mmCIF file of C-alpha atoms in Angstrom:
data_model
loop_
_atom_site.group_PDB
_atom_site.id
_atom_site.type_symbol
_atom_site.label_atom_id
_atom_site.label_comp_id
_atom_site.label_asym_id
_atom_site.label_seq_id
_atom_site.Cartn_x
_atom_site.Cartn_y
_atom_site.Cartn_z
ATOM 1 C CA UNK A 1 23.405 -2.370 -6.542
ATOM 2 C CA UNK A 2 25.658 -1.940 -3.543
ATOM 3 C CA UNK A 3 29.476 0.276 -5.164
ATOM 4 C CA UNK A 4 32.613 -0.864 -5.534
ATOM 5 C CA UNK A 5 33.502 0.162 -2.394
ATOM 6 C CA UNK A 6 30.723 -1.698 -0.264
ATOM 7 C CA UNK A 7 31.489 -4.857 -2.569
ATOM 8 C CA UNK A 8 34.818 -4.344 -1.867
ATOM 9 C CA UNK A 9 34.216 -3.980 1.896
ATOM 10 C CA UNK A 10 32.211 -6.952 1.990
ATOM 11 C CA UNK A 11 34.039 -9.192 0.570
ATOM 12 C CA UNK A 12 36.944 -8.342 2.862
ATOM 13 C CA UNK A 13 34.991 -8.979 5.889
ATOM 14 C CA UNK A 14 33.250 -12.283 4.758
ATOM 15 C CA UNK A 15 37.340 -13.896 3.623
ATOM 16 C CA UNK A 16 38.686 -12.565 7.183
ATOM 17 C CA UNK A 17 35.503 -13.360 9.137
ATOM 18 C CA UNK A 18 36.184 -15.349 12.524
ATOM 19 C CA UNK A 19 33.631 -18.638 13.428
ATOM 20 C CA UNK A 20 31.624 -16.522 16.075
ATOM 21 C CA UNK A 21 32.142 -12.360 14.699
ATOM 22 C CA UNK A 22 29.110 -10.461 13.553
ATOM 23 C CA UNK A 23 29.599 -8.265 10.579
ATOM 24 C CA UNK A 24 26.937 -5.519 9.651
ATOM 25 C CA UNK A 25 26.844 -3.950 6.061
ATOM 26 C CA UNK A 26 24.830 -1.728 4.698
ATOM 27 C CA UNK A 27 24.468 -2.776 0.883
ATOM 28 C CA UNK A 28 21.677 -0.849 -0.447
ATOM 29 C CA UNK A 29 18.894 1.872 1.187
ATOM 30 C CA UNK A 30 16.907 -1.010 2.780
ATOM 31 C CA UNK A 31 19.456 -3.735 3.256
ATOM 32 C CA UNK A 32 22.739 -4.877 5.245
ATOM 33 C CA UNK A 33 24.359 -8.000 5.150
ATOM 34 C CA UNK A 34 24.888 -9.884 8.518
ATOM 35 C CA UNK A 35 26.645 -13.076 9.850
ATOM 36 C CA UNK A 36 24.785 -15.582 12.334
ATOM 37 C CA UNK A 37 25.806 -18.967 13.052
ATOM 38 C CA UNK A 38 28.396 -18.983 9.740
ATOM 39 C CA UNK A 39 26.430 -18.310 7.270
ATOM 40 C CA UNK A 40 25.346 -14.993 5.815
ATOM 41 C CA UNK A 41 21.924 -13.113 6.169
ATOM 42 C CA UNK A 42 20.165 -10.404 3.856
ATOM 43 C CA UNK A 43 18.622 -8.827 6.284
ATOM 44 C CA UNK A 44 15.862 -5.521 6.274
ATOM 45 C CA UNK A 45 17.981 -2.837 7.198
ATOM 46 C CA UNK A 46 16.236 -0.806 10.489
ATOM 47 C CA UNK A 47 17.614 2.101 12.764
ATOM 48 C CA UNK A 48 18.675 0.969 16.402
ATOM 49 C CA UNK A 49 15.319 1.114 18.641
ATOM 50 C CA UNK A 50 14.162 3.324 20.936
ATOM 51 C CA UNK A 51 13.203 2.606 24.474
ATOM 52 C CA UNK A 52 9.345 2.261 24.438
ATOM 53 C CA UNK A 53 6.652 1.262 26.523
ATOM 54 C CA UNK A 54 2.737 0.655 25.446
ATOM 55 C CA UNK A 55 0.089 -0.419 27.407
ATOM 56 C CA UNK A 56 -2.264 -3.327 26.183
ATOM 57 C CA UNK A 57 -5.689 -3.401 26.670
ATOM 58 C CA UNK A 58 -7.523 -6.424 24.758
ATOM 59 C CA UNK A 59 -6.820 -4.568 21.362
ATOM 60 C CA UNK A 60 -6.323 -7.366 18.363
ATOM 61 C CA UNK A 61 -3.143 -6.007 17.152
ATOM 62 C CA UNK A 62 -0.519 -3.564 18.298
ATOM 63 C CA UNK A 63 2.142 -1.604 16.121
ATOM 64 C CA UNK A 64 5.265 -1.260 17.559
ATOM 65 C CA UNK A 65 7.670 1.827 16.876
ATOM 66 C CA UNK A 66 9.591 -0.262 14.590
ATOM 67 C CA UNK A 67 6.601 -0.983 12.461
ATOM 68 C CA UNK A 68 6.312 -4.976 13.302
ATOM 69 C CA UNK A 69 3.298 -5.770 14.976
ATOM 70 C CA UNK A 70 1.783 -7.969 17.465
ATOM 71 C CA UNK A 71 -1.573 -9.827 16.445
ATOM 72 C CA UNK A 72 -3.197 -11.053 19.715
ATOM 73 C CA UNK A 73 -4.994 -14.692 19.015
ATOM 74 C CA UNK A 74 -7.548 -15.624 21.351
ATOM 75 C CA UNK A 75 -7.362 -19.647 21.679
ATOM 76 C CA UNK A 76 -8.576 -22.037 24.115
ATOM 77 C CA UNK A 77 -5.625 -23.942 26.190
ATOM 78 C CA UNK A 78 -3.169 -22.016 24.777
ATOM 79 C CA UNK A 79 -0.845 -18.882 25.118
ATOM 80 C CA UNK A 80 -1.249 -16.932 28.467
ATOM 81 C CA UNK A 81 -4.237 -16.971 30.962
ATOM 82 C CA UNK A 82 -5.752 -13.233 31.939
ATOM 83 C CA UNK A 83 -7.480 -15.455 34.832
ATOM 84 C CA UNK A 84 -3.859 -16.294 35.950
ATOM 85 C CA UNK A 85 -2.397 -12.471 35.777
ATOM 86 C CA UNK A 86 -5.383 -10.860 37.495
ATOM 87 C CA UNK A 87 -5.314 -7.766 35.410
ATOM 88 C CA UNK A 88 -6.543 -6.113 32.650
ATOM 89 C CA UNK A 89 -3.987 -4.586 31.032
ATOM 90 C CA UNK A 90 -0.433 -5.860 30.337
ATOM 91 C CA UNK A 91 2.714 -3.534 29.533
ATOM 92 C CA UNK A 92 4.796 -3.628 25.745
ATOM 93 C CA UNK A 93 7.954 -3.094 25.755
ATOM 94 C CA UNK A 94 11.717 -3.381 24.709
ATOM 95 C CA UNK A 95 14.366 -5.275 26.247
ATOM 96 C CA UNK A 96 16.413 -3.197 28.421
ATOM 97 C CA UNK A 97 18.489 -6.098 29.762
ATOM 98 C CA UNK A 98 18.922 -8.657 32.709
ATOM 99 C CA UNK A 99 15.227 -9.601 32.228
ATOM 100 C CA UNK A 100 15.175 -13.510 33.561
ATOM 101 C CA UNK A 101 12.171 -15.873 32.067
ATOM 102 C CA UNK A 102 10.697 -19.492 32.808
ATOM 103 C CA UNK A 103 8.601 -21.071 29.737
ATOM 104 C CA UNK A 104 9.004 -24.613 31.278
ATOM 105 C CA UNK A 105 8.024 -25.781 34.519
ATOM 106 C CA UNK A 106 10.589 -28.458 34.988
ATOM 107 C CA UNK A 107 13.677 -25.989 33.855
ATOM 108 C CA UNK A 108 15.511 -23.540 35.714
ATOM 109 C CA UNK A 109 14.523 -19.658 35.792
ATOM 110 C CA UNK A 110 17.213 -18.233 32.781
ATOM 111 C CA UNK A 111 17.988 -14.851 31.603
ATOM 112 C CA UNK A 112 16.379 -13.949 28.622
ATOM 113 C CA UNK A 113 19.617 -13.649 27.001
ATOM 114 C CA UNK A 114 20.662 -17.009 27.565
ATOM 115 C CA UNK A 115 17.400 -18.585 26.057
ATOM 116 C CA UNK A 116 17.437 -16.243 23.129
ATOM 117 C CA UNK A 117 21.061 -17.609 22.358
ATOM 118 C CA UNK A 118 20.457 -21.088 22.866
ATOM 119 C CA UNK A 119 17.455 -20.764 20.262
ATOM 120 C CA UNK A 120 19.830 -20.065 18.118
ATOM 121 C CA UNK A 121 17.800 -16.711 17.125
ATOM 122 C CA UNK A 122 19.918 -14.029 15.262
ATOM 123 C CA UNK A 123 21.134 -11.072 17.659
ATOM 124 C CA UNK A 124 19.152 -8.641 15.034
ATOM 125 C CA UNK A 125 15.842 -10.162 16.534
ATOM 126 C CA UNK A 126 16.639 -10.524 19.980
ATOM 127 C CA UNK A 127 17.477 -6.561 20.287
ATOM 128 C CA UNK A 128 14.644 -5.982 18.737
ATOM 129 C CA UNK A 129 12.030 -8.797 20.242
ATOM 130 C CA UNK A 130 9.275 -7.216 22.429
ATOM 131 C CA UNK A 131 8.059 -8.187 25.786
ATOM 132 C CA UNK A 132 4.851 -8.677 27.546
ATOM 133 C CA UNK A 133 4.704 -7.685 31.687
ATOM 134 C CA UNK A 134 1.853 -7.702 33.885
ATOM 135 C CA UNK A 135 3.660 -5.474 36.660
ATOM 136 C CA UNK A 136 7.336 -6.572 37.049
ATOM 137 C CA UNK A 137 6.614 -9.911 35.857
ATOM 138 C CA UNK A 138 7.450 -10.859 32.104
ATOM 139 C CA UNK A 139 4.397 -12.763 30.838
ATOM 140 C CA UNK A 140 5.531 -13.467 27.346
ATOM 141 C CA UNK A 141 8.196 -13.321 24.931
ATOM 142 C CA UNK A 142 6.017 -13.003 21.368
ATOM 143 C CA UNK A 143 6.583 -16.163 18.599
ATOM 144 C CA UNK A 144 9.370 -17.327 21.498
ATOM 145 C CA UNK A 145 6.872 -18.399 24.689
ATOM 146 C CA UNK A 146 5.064 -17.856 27.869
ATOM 147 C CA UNK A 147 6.203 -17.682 31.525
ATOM 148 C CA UNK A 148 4.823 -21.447 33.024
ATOM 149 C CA UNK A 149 3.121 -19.841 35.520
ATOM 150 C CA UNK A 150 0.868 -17.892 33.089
ATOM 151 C CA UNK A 151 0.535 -20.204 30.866
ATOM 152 C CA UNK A 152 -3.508 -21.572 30.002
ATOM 153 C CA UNK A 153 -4.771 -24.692 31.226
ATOM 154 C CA UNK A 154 -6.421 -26.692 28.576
ATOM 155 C CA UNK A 155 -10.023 -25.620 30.046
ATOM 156 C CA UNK A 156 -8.948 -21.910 29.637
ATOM 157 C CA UNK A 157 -8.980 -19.326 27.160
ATOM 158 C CA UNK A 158 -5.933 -17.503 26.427
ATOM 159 C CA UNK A 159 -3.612 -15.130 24.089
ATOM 160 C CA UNK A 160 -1.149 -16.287 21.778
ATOM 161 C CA UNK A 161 0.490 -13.549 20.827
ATOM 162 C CA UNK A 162 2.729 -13.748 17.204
ATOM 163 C CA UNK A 163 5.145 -10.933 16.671
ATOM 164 C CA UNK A 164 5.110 -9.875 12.784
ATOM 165 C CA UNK A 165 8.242 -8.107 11.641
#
């Protein structure tokens, strides 16, 4: 049970709360309430992330510093093409900002930002969502999408890669 205090606290916050604020509360040892899109979120309480970088090799899954993980799923016609990257090994890591992305043909080059907001995906998962490079370019954007260009044909095998948090 959060005290007095942090009820006290919260309650404050939630009565004054403006349309678009964010509000972070830590009620308990694992939890903190949040605010996203007006309404309020329990959410698993986590320390900010460090900057990290892992290199992927074919492995099925990957745990992440932050203990989510990535589960690789090899399907055909779907997810993202190795034929199409022309490597063997793709780069994991953290958003560090200005990073711009292109899951649909037809549809402009964005930042990553931008299309993270407009999915209407809580700013506690987009700080924390990992990406997928091959070089400087970012392949994929786990349980979110994959670059067009990258993407497999429905004669191809690729990875669709689901982030687990």
């Amino acid at each position: 049970m959060p005290s007095k205090k942090t009820t006290d606290e919260l309650y404050q916050q939630i009565v004054t709360i403006k349309k678009d604020a964010s509000i972070l509360i830590k009620i308990s040892e694992g939890i903190s309430v949040r605010a996203f899109q007006e309404e309020l979120w329990l959410v698993r309480y986590s320390e900010p992330l460090v900057n990290f970088e892992i290199i992927w090799r074919g492995e099925d899954k990957i745990t992440l510093p932050d203990h989510s993980q990535l589960i690789f799923h090899h399907k055909k016609g779907q997810g993202f093409s190795m034929n199409k990257l022309g490597v063997k090994v793709l780069r994991i890591q953290n958003r560090l900002g200005g990073e711009r992305f292109k899951p649909h043909e037809k549809r402009p080059t964005r930042t990553l930002k931008y299309l993270l907001q407009t999915s209407k995906i809580p700013p506690w998962e987009r700080e924390r969502v990992p990406l997928i490079f091959s070089e400087d370019s970012l392949v994929a954007v786990p349980s979110f999408g994959i670059h067009f260009e990258f993407q497999a044909r429905h004669d191809e095998y690729g990875f669709i890669v689901e982030w687990v948090r």
